[in-house]
Short mmCIF file of C-alpha atoms and ligand atoms in Angstrom, two decimals:
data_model
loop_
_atom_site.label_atom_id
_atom_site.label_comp_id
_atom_site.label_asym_id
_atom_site.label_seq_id
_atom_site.Cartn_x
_atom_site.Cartn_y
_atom_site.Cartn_z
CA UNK A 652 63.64 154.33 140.05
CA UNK A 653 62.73 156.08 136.82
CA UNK A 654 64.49 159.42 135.68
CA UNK A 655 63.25 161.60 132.91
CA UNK A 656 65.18 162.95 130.84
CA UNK A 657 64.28 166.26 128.46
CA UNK A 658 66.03 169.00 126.80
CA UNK A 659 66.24 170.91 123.42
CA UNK A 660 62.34 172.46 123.83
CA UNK A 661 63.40 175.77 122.28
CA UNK A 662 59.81 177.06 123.47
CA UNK A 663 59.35 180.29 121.37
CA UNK A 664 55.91 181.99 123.28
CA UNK A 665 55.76 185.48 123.30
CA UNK A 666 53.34 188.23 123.24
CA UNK A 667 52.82 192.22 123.11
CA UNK A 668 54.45 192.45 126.60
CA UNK A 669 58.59 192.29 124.31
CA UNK A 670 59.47 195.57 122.43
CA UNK A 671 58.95 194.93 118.79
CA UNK A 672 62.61 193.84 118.17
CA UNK A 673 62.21 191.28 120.67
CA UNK A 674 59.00 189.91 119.02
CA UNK A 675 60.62 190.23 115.62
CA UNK A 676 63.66 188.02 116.76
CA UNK A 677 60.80 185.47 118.40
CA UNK A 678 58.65 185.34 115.23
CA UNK A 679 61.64 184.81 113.20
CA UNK A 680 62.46 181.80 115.88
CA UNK A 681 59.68 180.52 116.19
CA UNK A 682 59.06 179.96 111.86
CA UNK A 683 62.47 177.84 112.03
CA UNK A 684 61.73 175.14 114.69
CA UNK A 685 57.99 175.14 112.82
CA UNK A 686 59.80 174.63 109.66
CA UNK A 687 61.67 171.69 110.94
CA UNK A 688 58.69 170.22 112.43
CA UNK A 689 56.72 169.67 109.41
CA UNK A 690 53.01 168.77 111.40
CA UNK A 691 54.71 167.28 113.77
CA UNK A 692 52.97 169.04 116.24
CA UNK A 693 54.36 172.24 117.71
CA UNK A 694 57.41 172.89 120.28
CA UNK A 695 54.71 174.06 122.61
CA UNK A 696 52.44 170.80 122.00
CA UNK A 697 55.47 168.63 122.46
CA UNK A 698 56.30 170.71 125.48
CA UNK A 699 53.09 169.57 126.74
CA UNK A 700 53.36 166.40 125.75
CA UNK A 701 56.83 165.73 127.91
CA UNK A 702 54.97 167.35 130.84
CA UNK A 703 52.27 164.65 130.64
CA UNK A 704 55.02 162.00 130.69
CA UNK A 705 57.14 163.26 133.40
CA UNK A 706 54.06 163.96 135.60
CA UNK A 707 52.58 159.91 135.18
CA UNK A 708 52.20 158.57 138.43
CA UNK A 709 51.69 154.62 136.92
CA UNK A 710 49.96 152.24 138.58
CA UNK A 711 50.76 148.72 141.17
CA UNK A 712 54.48 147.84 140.04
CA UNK A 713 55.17 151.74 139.57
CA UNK A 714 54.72 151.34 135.95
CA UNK A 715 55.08 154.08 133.98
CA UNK A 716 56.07 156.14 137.26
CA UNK A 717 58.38 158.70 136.91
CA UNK A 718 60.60 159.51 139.62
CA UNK A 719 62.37 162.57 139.04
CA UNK A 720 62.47 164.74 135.80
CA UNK A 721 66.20 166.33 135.03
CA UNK A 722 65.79 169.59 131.90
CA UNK A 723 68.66 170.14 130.55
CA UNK A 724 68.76 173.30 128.93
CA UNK A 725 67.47 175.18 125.83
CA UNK A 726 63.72 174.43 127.44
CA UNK A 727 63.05 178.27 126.50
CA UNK A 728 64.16 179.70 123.04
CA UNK A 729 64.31 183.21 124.57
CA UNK A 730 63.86 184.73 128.08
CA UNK A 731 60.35 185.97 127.29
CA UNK A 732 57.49 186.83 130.05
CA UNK A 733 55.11 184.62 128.40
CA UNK A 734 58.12 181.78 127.89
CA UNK A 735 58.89 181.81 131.70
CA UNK A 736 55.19 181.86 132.46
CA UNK A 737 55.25 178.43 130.47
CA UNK A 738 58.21 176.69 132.18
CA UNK A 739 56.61 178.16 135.89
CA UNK A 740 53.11 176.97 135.35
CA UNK A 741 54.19 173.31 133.92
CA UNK A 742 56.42 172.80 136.93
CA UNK A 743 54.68 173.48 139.04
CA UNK A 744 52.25 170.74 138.05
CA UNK A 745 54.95 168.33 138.14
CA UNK A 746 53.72 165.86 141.11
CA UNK A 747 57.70 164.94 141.43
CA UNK A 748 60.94 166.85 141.96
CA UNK A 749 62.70 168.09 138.89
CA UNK A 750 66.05 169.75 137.91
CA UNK A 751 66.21 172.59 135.63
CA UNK A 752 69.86 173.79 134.30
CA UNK A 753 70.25 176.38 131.71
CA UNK A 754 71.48 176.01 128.33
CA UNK A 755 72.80 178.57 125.85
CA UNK A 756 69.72 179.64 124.48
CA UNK A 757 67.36 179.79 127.88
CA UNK A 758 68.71 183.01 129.13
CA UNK A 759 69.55 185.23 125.92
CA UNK A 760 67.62 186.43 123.04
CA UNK A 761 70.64 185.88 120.87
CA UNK A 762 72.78 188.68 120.60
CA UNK A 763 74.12 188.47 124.47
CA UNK A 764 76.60 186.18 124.51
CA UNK A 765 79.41 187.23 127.33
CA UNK A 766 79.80 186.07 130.91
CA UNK A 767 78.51 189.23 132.78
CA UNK A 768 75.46 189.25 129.99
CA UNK A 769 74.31 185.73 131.51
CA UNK A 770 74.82 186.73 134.76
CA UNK A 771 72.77 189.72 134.70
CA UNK A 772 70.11 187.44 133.21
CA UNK A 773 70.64 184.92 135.71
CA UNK A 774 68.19 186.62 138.46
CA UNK A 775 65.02 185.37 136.19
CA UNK A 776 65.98 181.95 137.23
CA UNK A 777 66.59 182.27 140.43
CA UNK A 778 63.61 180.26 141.68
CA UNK A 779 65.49 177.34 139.81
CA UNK A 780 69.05 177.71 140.05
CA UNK A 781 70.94 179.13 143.23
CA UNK A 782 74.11 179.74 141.62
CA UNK A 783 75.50 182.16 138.66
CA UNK A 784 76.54 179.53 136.73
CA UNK A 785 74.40 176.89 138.12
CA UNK A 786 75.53 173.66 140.02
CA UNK A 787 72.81 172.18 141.77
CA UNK A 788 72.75 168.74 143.43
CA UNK A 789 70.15 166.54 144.90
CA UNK A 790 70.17 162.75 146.12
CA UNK A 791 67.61 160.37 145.49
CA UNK A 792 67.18 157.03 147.21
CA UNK A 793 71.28 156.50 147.50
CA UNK A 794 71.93 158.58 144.11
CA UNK A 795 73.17 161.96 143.66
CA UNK A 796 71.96 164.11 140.64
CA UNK A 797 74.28 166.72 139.69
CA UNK A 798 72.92 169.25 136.98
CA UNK A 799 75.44 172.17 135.84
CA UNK A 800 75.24 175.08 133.95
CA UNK A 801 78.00 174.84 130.93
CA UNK A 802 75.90 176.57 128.29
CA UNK A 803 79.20 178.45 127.59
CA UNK A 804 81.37 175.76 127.21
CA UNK A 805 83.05 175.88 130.20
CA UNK A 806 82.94 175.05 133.49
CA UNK A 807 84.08 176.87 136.64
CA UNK A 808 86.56 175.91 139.00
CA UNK A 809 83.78 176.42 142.06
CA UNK A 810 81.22 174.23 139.80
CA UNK A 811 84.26 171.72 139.23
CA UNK A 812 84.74 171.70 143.05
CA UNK A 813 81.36 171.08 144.06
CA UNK A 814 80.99 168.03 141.51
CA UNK A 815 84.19 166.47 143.03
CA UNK A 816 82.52 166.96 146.45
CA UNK A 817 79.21 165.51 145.83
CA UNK A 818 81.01 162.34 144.02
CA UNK A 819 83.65 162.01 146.76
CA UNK A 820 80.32 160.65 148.93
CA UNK A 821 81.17 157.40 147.45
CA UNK A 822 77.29 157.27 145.90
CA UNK A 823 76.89 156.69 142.50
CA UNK A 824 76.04 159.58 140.47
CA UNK A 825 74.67 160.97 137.51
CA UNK A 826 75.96 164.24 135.60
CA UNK A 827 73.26 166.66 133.52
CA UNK A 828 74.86 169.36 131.70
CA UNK A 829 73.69 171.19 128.36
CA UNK A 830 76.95 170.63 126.53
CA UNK A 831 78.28 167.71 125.58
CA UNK A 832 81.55 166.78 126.80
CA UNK A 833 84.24 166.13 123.56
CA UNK A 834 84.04 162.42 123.09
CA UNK A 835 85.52 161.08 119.61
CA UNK A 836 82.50 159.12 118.64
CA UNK A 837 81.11 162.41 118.54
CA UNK A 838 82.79 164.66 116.42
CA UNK A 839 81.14 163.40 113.07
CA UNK A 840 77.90 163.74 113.60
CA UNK A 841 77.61 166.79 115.39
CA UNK A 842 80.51 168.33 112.40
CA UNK A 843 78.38 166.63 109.61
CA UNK A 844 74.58 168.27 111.06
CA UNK A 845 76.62 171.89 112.75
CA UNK A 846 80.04 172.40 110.65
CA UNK A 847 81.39 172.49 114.13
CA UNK A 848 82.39 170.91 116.88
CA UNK A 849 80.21 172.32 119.39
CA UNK A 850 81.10 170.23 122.82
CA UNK A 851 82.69 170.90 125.97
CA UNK A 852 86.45 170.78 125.36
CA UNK A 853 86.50 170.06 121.80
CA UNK A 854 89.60 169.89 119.66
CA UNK A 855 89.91 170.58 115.58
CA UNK A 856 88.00 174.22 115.92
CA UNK A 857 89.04 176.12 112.56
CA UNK A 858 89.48 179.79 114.45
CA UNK A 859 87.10 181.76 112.19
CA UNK A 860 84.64 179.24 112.74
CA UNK A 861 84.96 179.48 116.95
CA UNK A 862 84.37 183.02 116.30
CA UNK A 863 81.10 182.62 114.37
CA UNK A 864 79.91 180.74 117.23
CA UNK A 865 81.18 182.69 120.01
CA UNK A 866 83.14 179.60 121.73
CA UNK A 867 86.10 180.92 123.48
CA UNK A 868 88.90 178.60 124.29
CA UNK A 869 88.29 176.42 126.63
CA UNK A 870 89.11 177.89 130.76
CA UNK A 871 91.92 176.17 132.91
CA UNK A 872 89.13 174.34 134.84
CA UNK A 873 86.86 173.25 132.11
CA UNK A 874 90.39 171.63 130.69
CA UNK A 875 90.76 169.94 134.34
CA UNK A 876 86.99 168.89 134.72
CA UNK A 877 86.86 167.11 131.25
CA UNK A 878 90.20 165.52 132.23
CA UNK A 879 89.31 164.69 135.48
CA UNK A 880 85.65 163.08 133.65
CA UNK A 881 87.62 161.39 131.56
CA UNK A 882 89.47 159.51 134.15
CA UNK A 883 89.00 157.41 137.65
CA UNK A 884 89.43 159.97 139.25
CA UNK A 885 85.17 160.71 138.81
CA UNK A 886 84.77 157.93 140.71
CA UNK A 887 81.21 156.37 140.38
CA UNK A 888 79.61 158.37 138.04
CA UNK A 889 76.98 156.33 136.16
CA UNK A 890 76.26 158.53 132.88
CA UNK A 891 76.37 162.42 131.32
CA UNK A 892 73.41 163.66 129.89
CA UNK A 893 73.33 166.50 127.45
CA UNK A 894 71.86 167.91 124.80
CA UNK A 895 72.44 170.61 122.75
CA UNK A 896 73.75 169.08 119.51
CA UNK A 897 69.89 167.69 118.43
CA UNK A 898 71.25 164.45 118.28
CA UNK A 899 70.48 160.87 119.71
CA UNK A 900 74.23 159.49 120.59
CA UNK A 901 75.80 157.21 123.36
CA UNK A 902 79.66 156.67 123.46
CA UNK A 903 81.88 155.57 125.95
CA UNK A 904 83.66 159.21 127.70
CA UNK A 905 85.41 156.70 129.74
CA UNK A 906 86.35 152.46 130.46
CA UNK A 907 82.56 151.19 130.57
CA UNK A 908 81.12 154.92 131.19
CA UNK A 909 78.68 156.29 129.10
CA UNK A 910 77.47 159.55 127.99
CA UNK A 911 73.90 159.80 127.00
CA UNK A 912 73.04 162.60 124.29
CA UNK A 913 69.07 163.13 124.20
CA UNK A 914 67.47 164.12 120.80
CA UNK A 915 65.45 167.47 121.06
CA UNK A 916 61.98 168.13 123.10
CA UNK A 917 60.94 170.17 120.43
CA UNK A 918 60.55 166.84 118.41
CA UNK A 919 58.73 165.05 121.40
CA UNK A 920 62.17 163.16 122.18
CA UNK A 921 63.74 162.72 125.99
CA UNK A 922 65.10 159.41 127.19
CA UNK A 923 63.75 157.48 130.37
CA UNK A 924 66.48 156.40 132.52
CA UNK A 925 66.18 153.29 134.89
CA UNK A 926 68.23 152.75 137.30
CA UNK A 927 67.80 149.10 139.23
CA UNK A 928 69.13 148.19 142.50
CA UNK A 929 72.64 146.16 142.61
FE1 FE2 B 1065 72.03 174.51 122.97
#
């Protein structure tokens, strides 16, 4: 069985239909991820692109065949009409099922930041997620795939709840979340390319920096859920996938446990994941 995996598109379409300060904030948007691409192509092309992959079908030994396709946040820059009109009209081409969980960047044009913000926001993605924030789980062929909203850091005590549940089935199961959880392997990279430490549960946050970027301390129950991650207590879980940090990076979050951080869309990145039979 073949999972795709893709987040970081930062899709930046939008059109006369945003008031002028909307389109302002876009345009300016949009120029950075085209600076960083340099003719690579464009987010939008390597949007495209990653739909093409996740929709092959392959061919006699399933070569090629993806399975299910898990989006992990930041897929959208901004909340625009013409943005959304993307995302709908490429999923719905997908010939398999897919999983789409926000990050911080889907559902805000940047200066909404706060809890109730996001959740008045939340109704545009309703056809996606059913929750406020999301927790969504599916099983496939004796796995369960559990995507969560954390594009604030945390995690609530209902989302940590309904992850123990699924993985008390006794199936193996894989974790998608925007965030990374705080693994020390980490730190330097994502320090050395952000100047912070921007995962889930992170320690060594200089205060004035955590206020630049809007990261409040971390919740009771985001505390317990990386805790509880970090030990056996997560029973089978076979891998966390995130994003949000830009970077390619595997490390250990627990004895022979991996987590799997994806390198951007927007560069034509996202990592295939196999998973074979015992
Ligand atoms: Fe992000």
């Amino acid at each position: 069985m073949t999972i795709l995996h893709v987040t970081d598109c930062h899709l930046t379409e939008y059109d006369e239909r945003e008031p002028e300060e909307i389109r302002d904030t876009a345009r300016t948007r949009a120029e950075a991820f085209k600076s960083q691409l340099a003719g690579e192509g464009t987010a939008l092309e390597n949007f495209r692109r990653l739909i093409e992959r996740a929709s092959e079908q392959g061919e006699g030994e399933r070569a090629g065949k993806i399975d299910f396709t898990v989006f992990t946040g930041d897929i959208i820059d901004f909340p625009s009409q013409a943005n959304l009109e993307t995302l709908r009209d490429a999923f719905s081409r997908l010939p398999s099922p897919y999983l789409y969980t926000l990050g911080n960047h889907d559902w805000n044009f940047g200066a909404a930041c706060t809890d109730e913000d996001r959740q008045a926001a939340y109704p545009m993605f309703r056809e996606w997620s059913s929750a406020v924030p999301g927790c969504e789980v599916r099983e496939l062929d004796g796995v369960k795939l559990i995507a969560i909203d954390n594009g604030n850091y945390q995690v609530t005590q209902e989302q940590f709840d309904a992850v123990s549940e699924a993985a008390s089935s006794g199936l193996p199961y894989l974790l998608f979340m925007h965030i990374p959880l705080y693994v020390q392997g980490l730190v330097k990279d994502v320090v050395k390319k952000w100047g912070a430490p921007i995962m889930m549960g992170a320690a060594g946050w200089d205060p004035d920096v955590r206020e630049a970027w809007q990261v409040r301390h971390q919740d009771d129950s985001t505390g317990a859920f990386c805790r509880w991650l970090g030990s056996p207590d997560s029973g089978d879980i076979r891998g966390i996938f995130c994003g949000h940090v830009h970077l390619d990076h595997i490390d250990a979050f627990r004895e022979g446990r991996y987590q799997y951080v994806t390198a951007p869309g927007y560069t034509n990145h996202s990592r295939l994941i196999r998973l074979i039979p015992e």
